[in-house]
Short mmCIF file of C-alpha atoms in Angstrom, two decimals:
data_model
loop_
_atom_site.label_atom_id
_atom_site.label_comp_id
_atom_site.label_asym_id
_atom_site.label_seq_id
_atom_site.Cartn_x
_atom_site.Cartn_y
_atom_site.Cartn_z
CA MET Y 1 -0.37 19.87 5.10
CA PRO Y 2 0.13 16.77 4.42
CA LEU Y 3 1.70 14.45 7.09
CA ALA Y 4 5.13 12.72 7.39
CA ILE Y 5 6.07 10.18 9.34
CA ASP Y 6 8.46 9.91 12.14
CA PRO Y 7 10.26 7.21 12.73
CA ALA Y 8 11.42 7.79 15.98
CA GLU Y 9 7.54 7.31 17.03
CA LEU Y 10 6.80 3.55 18.16
CA ALA Y 11 3.49 3.13 19.59
CA PRO Y 12 4.32 0.14 22.84
CA GLY Y 13 3.50 -3.45 22.13
CA LEU Y 14 4.03 -3.98 18.64
CA ALA Y 15 5.86 -5.94 16.54
CA PRO Y 16 9.10 -3.64 14.50
CA VAL Y 17 9.68 -2.09 11.73
CA ALA Y 18 10.74 -4.18 8.75
CA ASP Y 19 13.90 -3.78 7.50
CA TYR Y 20 13.46 -4.14 3.91
CA PHE Y 21 15.86 -4.15 1.07
CA PRO Y 22 14.62 -4.88 -2.15
CA LEU Y 23 18.48 -4.48 -3.79
CA GLU Y 24 19.63 -7.33 -3.42
CA ARG Y 25 20.71 -7.28 -6.95
CA GLY Y 26 21.54 -4.48 -7.23
CA ARG Y 27 20.30 -3.35 -9.98
CA TYR Y 28 17.23 -0.76 -10.57
CA GLU Y 29 14.68 -2.98 -12.32
CA VAL Y 30 10.57 -3.09 -13.71
CA GLN Y 31 9.63 -6.68 -13.48
CA ALA Y 32 6.98 -7.98 -12.45
CA GLY Y 33 8.84 -10.00 -9.97
CA LEU Y 34 5.85 -11.78 -8.01
CA LYS Y 35 6.09 -14.49 -4.97
CA ILE Y 36 4.17 -17.02 -3.63
CA LEU Y 37 3.28 -15.15 -0.36
CA GLY Y 38 3.47 -18.04 1.80
CA GLN Y 39 6.12 -20.07 0.08
CA GLN Y 40 9.60 -17.93 -1.24
CA PRO Y 41 10.89 -16.75 1.70
CA VAL Y 42 11.65 -12.83 1.96
CA ASP Y 43 15.30 -12.42 2.89
CA GLY Y 44 15.28 -15.72 4.37
CA VAL Y 45 10.91 -15.33 6.08
CA VAL Y 46 8.89 -16.97 4.66
CA GLU Y 47 5.78 -14.15 5.25
CA THR Y 48 1.92 -15.49 4.68
CA HIS Y 49 0.60 -11.64 6.26
CA HIS Y 50 -1.49 -9.05 3.27
CA PHE Y 51 -2.01 -6.85 6.41
CA THR Y 52 1.17 -5.44 8.75
CA ALA Y 53 0.75 -4.34 11.55
CA ASP Y 54 3.69 -2.61 13.28
CA GLY Y 55 4.44 0.75 15.88
CA LEU Y 56 4.44 3.42 13.37
CA LEU Y 57 0.24 2.16 12.53
CA PRO Y 58 -1.08 4.84 14.72
CA GLN Y 59 0.52 7.15 11.84
CA TYR Y 60 -0.62 5.66 9.08
CA LEU Y 61 -3.62 6.05 10.41
CA ARG Y 62 -3.92 9.13 11.21
CA ASN Y 63 -2.13 10.15 7.60
CA LYS Y 64 -5.52 7.82 5.71
CA GLN Y 65 -8.34 10.17 8.45
CA ALA Y 66 -6.58 13.62 7.88
CA ASN Y 67 -7.61 12.86 4.52
CA MET Y 68 -10.41 10.93 3.84
CA ALA Y 69 -11.95 14.60 5.94
CA GLU Y 70 -10.26 16.64 4.42
CA ALA Y 71 -10.98 15.61 0.34
CA PRO Y 72 -12.77 11.58 0.20
CA GLU Y 73 -12.99 11.83 -3.68
CA ARG Y 74 -8.88 12.34 -3.70
CA TYR Y 75 -8.30 9.87 -2.21
CA HIS Y 76 -11.97 6.80 -2.53
CA PRO Y 77 -12.96 8.07 -6.04
CA PRO Y 78 -16.53 6.61 -6.83
CA ALA Y 79 -16.15 3.42 -7.39
CA ASP Y 80 -17.96 0.73 -9.86
CA LEU Y 81 -18.45 -2.17 -7.93
CA GLU Y 82 -20.29 -5.32 -8.63
CA PRO Y 83 -21.89 -5.63 -5.19
CA ALA Y 84 -20.51 -9.79 -5.29
CA LEU Y 85 -17.87 -8.38 -5.28
CA ALA Y 86 -17.64 -6.13 -2.62
CA GLU Y 87 -19.56 -8.70 -0.47
CA ALA Y 88 -16.64 -12.13 -1.64
CA ILE Y 89 -14.32 -9.22 -1.37
CA GLY Y 90 -15.22 -7.99 2.35
CA ASN Y 91 -16.05 -11.75 3.27
CA TRP Y 92 -12.10 -12.64 2.36
CA TRP Y 93 -10.49 -9.43 3.61
CA LEU Y 94 -12.60 -9.16 7.31
CA GLY Y 95 -11.06 -13.34 7.09
CA GLN Y 96 -7.96 -11.69 6.90
CA LEU Y 97 -7.94 -9.24 9.22
CA HIS Y 98 -8.74 -11.84 11.52
CA ARG Y 99 -6.24 -14.10 10.63
CA ASP Y 100 -2.87 -11.66 10.23
CA PHE Y 101 -4.08 -9.80 13.81
CA PRO Y 102 -5.65 -12.37 15.74
CA GLU Y 103 -5.46 -10.67 18.65
CA ARG Y 104 -6.73 -7.09 17.41
CA PHE Y 105 -10.07 -8.02 16.04
CA VAL Y 106 -12.76 -9.14 17.73
CA SER Y 107 -16.15 -9.89 15.68
CA GLU Y 108 -20.03 -11.49 15.78
CA LEU Y 109 -22.58 -11.45 13.64
CA SER Y 110 -25.93 -10.99 14.81
CA PRO Y 111 -28.92 -12.77 14.54
CA TRP Y 112 -29.72 -10.02 11.86
CA GLN Y 113 -26.84 -10.19 9.54
CA VAL Y 114 -24.93 -7.25 11.26
CA MET Y 115 -21.20 -8.26 11.60
CA ARG Y 116 -20.25 -6.19 14.70
CA LEU Y 117 -16.30 -5.87 14.60
CA HIS Y 118 -14.62 -4.38 17.33
CA ASP Y 119 -9.94 -3.44 16.71
CA ARG Y 120 -8.76 -3.18 20.41
CA TRP Y 121 -6.10 -1.95 19.42
CA THR Y 122 -7.66 2.00 18.83
CA ASN Y 123 -11.26 0.71 20.47
CA TRP Y 124 -13.80 1.40 17.36
CA GLY Y 125 -16.70 -0.22 16.87
CA PHE Y 126 -18.36 -0.63 13.72
CA GLU Y 127 -21.65 -2.44 12.61
CA LEU Y 128 -21.34 -4.17 9.13
CA ASP Y 129 -24.12 -5.56 7.32
CA MET Y 130 -22.63 -7.58 4.71
CA GLY Y 131 -25.66 -7.89 3.10
CA ARG Y 132 -25.52 -4.37 1.85
CA LYS Y 133 -22.27 -4.19 1.53
CA VAL Y 134 -22.67 -0.76 3.84
CA VAL Y 135 -21.68 0.65 7.22
CA ASP Y 136 -24.87 0.39 9.18
CA ALA Y 137 -23.68 1.77 12.57
CA GLN Y 138 -20.26 2.85 14.18
CA ARG Y 139 -19.92 3.48 17.25
CA THR Y 140 -17.16 4.33 19.73
CA PHE Y 141 -15.69 2.18 22.47
CA ALA Y 142 -14.25 4.65 25.60
CA PRO Y 143 -11.31 4.44 26.46
CA PRO Y 144 -8.69 5.00 24.08
CA GLY Y 145 -7.22 1.72 22.52
CA ALA Y 146 -3.53 0.98 23.05
CA PHE Y 147 -2.31 3.83 20.19
CA GLY Y 148 -4.27 6.50 22.61
CA ALA Y 149 -7.06 8.98 20.86
CA ILE Y 150 -7.38 9.01 17.24
CA GLY Y 151 -11.12 9.97 16.36
CA ALA Y 152 -13.03 6.69 15.52
CA PRO Y 153 -14.19 7.96 11.69
CA ASP Y 154 -17.71 8.91 10.43
CA LEU Y 155 -18.65 6.32 8.45
CA TYR Y 156 -22.16 6.01 9.03
CA GLY Y 157 -23.47 4.65 5.82
CA ARG Y 158 -20.46 4.40 3.55
CA SER Y 159 -19.03 0.95 2.14
CA VAL Y 160 -17.97 -2.39 4.08
CA LEU Y 161 -14.54 -2.26 2.60
CA ASP Y 162 -14.50 2.02 2.95
CA ALA Y 163 -14.24 0.74 6.63
CA LEU Y 164 -11.92 -1.81 6.15
CA ALA Y 165 -9.42 -0.23 4.99
CA ARG Y 166 -9.68 2.60 7.28
CA LEU Y 167 -7.83 -0.07 9.56
CA VAL Y 168 -4.48 -0.61 7.61
CA ALA Y 169 -1.89 1.36 6.96
CA GLU Y 170 -1.82 -0.65 3.31
CA ASP Y 171 -3.31 0.49 0.44
CA VAL Y 172 -6.30 -1.13 -1.50
CA ALA Y 173 -7.26 -1.28 -4.80
CA ILE Y 174 -9.52 -3.46 -7.02
CA VAL Y 175 -9.23 -4.46 -10.23
CA ARG Y 176 -11.50 -6.69 -12.56
CA ARG Y 177 -11.44 -8.24 -16.00
CA ASP Y 178 -14.58 -8.49 -18.10
CA ARG Y 179 -15.58 -11.74 -18.87
CA LEU Y 180 -16.62 -11.66 -22.60
CA THR Y 181 -14.08 -8.72 -24.05
CA GLY Y 182 -10.88 -9.80 -21.75
CA ARG Y 183 -10.59 -5.81 -20.19
CA ASP Y 184 -9.20 -5.13 -17.59
CA ARG Y 185 -10.42 -1.80 -15.45
CA LEU Y 186 -9.59 -0.20 -11.68
CA VAL Y 187 -12.74 -0.83 -10.17
CA TRP Y 188 -12.30 0.35 -6.72
CA ILE Y 189 -8.95 2.61 -4.87
CA HIS Y 190 -7.92 3.55 -1.91
CA LEU Y 191 -4.89 6.03 -2.03
CA ASN Y 192 -3.64 7.77 1.04
CA SER Y 193 0.30 7.44 0.63
CA PRO Y 194 -0.25 8.28 -3.75
CA ASN Y 195 3.05 8.42 -5.55
CA HIS Y 196 3.36 10.80 -7.16
CA TRP Y 197 0.56 10.14 -8.81
CA SER Y 198 -3.78 10.09 -8.09
CA ALA Y 199 -6.66 7.81 -7.71
CA ALA Y 200 -8.03 9.52 -9.55
CA ASP Y 201 -6.88 9.58 -12.24
CA LYS Y 202 -6.35 6.10 -12.72
CA ILE Y 203 -9.69 4.84 -12.05
CA GLY Y 204 -12.12 3.69 -15.32
CA LYS Y 205 -8.23 2.66 -16.78
CA ASP Y 206 -7.28 -0.79 -17.84
CA PHE Y 207 -3.73 -2.21 -16.30
CA LEU Y 208 -1.49 -0.81 -19.75
CA ALA Y 209 -3.25 2.17 -19.53
CA MET Y 210 -2.76 3.08 -16.16
CA HIS Y 211 1.05 2.45 -16.20
CA GLU Y 212 2.02 3.60 -19.17
CA PRO Y 213 3.57 7.24 -17.23
CA VAL Y 214 5.51 4.52 -16.58
CA ALA Y 215 9.87 4.86 -17.62
CA ASP Y 216 10.98 1.41 -18.68
CA PHE Y 217 7.75 -0.14 -18.67
CA GLY Y 218 8.11 -1.71 -21.67
CA ASN Y 219 9.12 -5.62 -20.61
CA ILE Y 220 6.00 -5.74 -18.23
CA ALA Y 221 3.91 -4.47 -21.01
CA LYS Y 222 4.32 -6.75 -23.21
CA ALA Y 223 3.58 -9.84 -20.83
CA SER Y 224 0.74 -7.13 -19.16
CA ASP Y 225 -2.12 -10.34 -20.97
CA ARG Y 226 -0.20 -12.66 -18.76
CA ILE Y 227 0.14 -10.93 -15.37
CA LEU Y 228 -3.06 -10.20 -14.89
CA GLU Y 229 -4.51 -14.13 -15.50
CA ALA Y 230 -2.38 -14.90 -12.69
CA MET Y 231 -2.87 -12.16 -10.82
CA ILE Y 232 -6.07 -13.42 -10.68
CA THR Y 233 -6.26 -16.86 -11.05
CA LYS Y 234 -2.58 -17.85 -9.05
CA GLY Y 235 -1.12 -17.04 -6.49
CA PRO Y 236 -1.78 -15.00 -3.27
CA PHE Y 237 2.15 -13.17 -4.20
CA LEU Y 238 4.19 -10.19 -2.10
CA ARG Y 239 6.21 -7.89 -4.52
CA PHE Y 240 8.39 -4.67 -4.02
CA ALA Y 241 9.20 -1.20 -5.94
CA TRP Y 242 11.43 1.07 -4.36
CA GLY Y 243 12.32 4.60 -5.11
CA ILE Y 244 14.54 7.60 -3.35
CA ALA Y 245 12.87 10.43 -1.73
CA THR Y 246 13.36 13.48 0.14
CA ASP Y 247 11.07 13.76 2.48
CA THR Y 248 9.07 10.20 4.58
CA VAL Y 249 5.76 12.22 2.85
CA LEU Y 250 3.02 9.21 3.21
CA ASP Y 251 0.69 11.52 0.57
CA HIS Y 252 2.95 12.77 -2.65
CA HIS Y 253 -1.11 13.34 -4.40
CA PRO Y 254 -0.06 15.57 -7.51
CA ASP Y 255 -2.15 18.10 -5.73
CA SER Y 256 0.75 17.99 -2.78
CA PRO Y 257 3.99 19.51 -2.55
CA ALA Y 258 6.26 17.82 -5.23
CA GLY Y 259 9.01 17.81 -1.95
CA ARG Y 260 10.96 18.87 -0.03
CA ALA Y 261 14.75 19.89 -1.41
CA LEU Y 262 17.28 19.24 -0.01
CA PRO Y 263 19.11 22.18 2.51
CA ASP Y 264 22.66 20.06 2.11
CA MET Y 265 23.39 20.23 -2.02
CA SER Y 266 26.86 17.63 -1.23
CA PRO Y 267 27.50 14.85 -1.21
CA GLU Y 268 26.49 13.80 2.64
CA GLY Y 269 24.04 15.87 2.15
CA ALA Y 270 22.51 13.88 -0.50
CA VAL Y 271 22.75 10.87 1.01
CA ARG Y 272 21.76 12.49 5.08
CA GLY Y 273 18.66 14.16 3.49
CA THR Y 274 17.05 11.07 1.29
CA TYR Y 275 15.63 7.77 2.32
CA LEU Y 276 14.52 4.43 0.04
CA ARG Y 277 10.47 4.56 -0.72
CA ILE Y 278 9.69 0.74 -0.58
CA GLU Y 279 6.49 -0.29 -0.78
CA ARG Y 280 5.83 -3.48 0.04
CA GLN Y 281 2.59 -5.04 -2.46
CA THR Y 282 0.76 -8.32 -2.00
CA LEU Y 283 -1.54 -9.74 -4.98
CA LYS Y 284 -4.65 -11.91 -4.23
CA GLY Y 285 -7.00 -13.29 -7.19
CA PHE Y 286 -10.51 -13.09 -6.95
CA PRO Y 287 -11.63 -15.77 -10.44
CA GLU Y 288 -14.63 -16.68 -9.02
CA HIS Y 289 -15.09 -13.16 -9.77
CA ASP Y 290 -12.37 -12.62 -12.74
CA ALA Y 291 -10.71 -9.97 -10.13
CA ALA Y 292 -7.80 -9.46 -7.78
CA LEU Y 293 -6.60 -6.74 -5.15
CA PHE Y 294 -3.53 -5.70 -4.46
CA THR Y 295 -2.28 -3.76 -1.27
CA ILE Y 296 0.55 -0.65 -1.03
CA ARG Y 297 2.46 -0.64 2.59
CA THR Y 298 5.20 2.32 1.84
CA TYR Y 299 8.01 2.02 4.06
CA PHE Y 300 11.10 4.67 4.37
CA LYS Y 301 15.03 3.53 5.54
CA PRO Y 302 17.41 7.07 5.53
CA VAL Y 303 19.32 6.72 2.54
CA ALA Y 304 22.77 7.36 5.65
CA GLU Y 305 21.23 3.67 7.27
CA VAL Y 306 22.16 1.97 4.36
CA ALA Y 307 25.44 3.59 3.81
CA ALA Y 308 26.28 2.59 6.73
CA ASP Y 309 26.37 -0.64 5.86
CA PRO Y 310 28.89 -1.17 3.07
CA GLU Y 311 26.88 -4.18 1.33
CA ARG Y 312 24.12 -2.77 0.71
CA ARG Y 313 26.26 0.99 0.63
CA ASP Y 314 27.62 -0.75 -2.84
CA LEU Y 315 24.12 -2.76 -3.46
CA LEU Y 316 22.40 1.14 -4.00
CA ARG Y 317 25.40 3.07 -5.58
CA ASP Y 318 25.50 0.02 -8.58
CA ALA Y 319 21.66 0.12 -8.34
CA ILE Y 320 21.27 3.47 -9.38
CA LEU Y 321 24.27 3.36 -11.50
CA SER Y 322 21.83 1.18 -13.26
CA ILE Y 323 19.07 3.21 -13.57
CA SER Y 324 18.05 4.93 -17.10
CA PRO Y 325 17.87 8.59 -17.35
CA GLU Y 326 13.98 8.19 -18.36
CA ALA Y 327 13.73 6.51 -15.35
CA LEU Y 328 16.03 8.85 -13.04
CA ARG Y 329 13.82 11.88 -14.07
CA TYR Y 330 10.42 9.95 -13.85
CA LYS Y 331 11.83 8.93 -10.42
CA GLY Y 332 12.63 12.74 -9.31
CA ILE Y 333 17.14 11.29 -9.07
CA ALA Y 334 18.04 13.54 -11.57
CA PRO Y 335 18.04 16.22 -9.78
CA TYR Y 336 20.82 14.40 -7.25
CA ARG Y 337 21.62 11.10 -8.90
CA ASP Y 338 25.67 12.82 -8.93
CA LEU Y 339 25.49 14.15 -5.61
CA LEU Y 340 23.74 10.44 -4.01
CA LEU Y 341 26.56 7.91 -6.00
CA ALA Y 342 29.40 10.04 -4.67
CA GLY Y 343 28.27 9.96 -1.08
CA LEU Y 344 27.90 6.71 -1.30
CA ALA Y 345 31.51 5.38 -3.25
#
């Protein structure tokens, strides 16, 4: 069974969970909405991190462990990643982990060019052969780290990027553009918190084909070439997306259960039984490789919590009112739209 996030289960000593609420305009809009990471503030705070580490992090790591043990190719399908690009992204990613979490990771380069990486919080250890882009060895440190006994993944022989993806809450994807044809493709993805879409269905597709099912995508489609150019050559960027869910399950792969039915189909029950599912997304370009890396961190905020704040309640209600019928169906909100509106009145 897919794992649900328990907001009350927080690992001690880590940062509080961010209070994102990306509905400040009171409208549902499908748009790029790119902010420059490190320059443009979010709720008055300038953020510089690509990867997050709050008290919920252990639950995200357990979700990845469970998924990758059960069906690794469902969440991380075979990739077509050029060695030079894999190495460039691996080196940047490792450096970013040290920048985002200087107290968490220790690494050293051995005389034979093997990177030894130790995660103090999980007490996992890896030896990464960055030149061959594979995990040469994996060992577990004892005793368990601050997260308790989360079993170290068996990553012997798997890619460095696969190993690094197991250490973060974020899902990660890589898009590359062909310099001769200008065609872009999704060339690598590690997706353990899918929101009703399949990584295996998207790998190898271009930007427009990947987003073809998305309702109200027309405006972004028209600007897709400019957005892709910005992703690769400008930035880094930060953006948010949101929807409404009936549970806090991270893994809503199409082969998994669609989501629980509301036990109480009343306006009050709709408010109590739903959550804002918020995605914090970052984009990092690698122009020398005509590529970009994309991260997605999923958050859940109870609608009942939003309803307790008059300003946020009104913004959410206005945003739901603005959603087109096509987007309501696409987002799965249609069955309880009117109940939510009544509950938020």
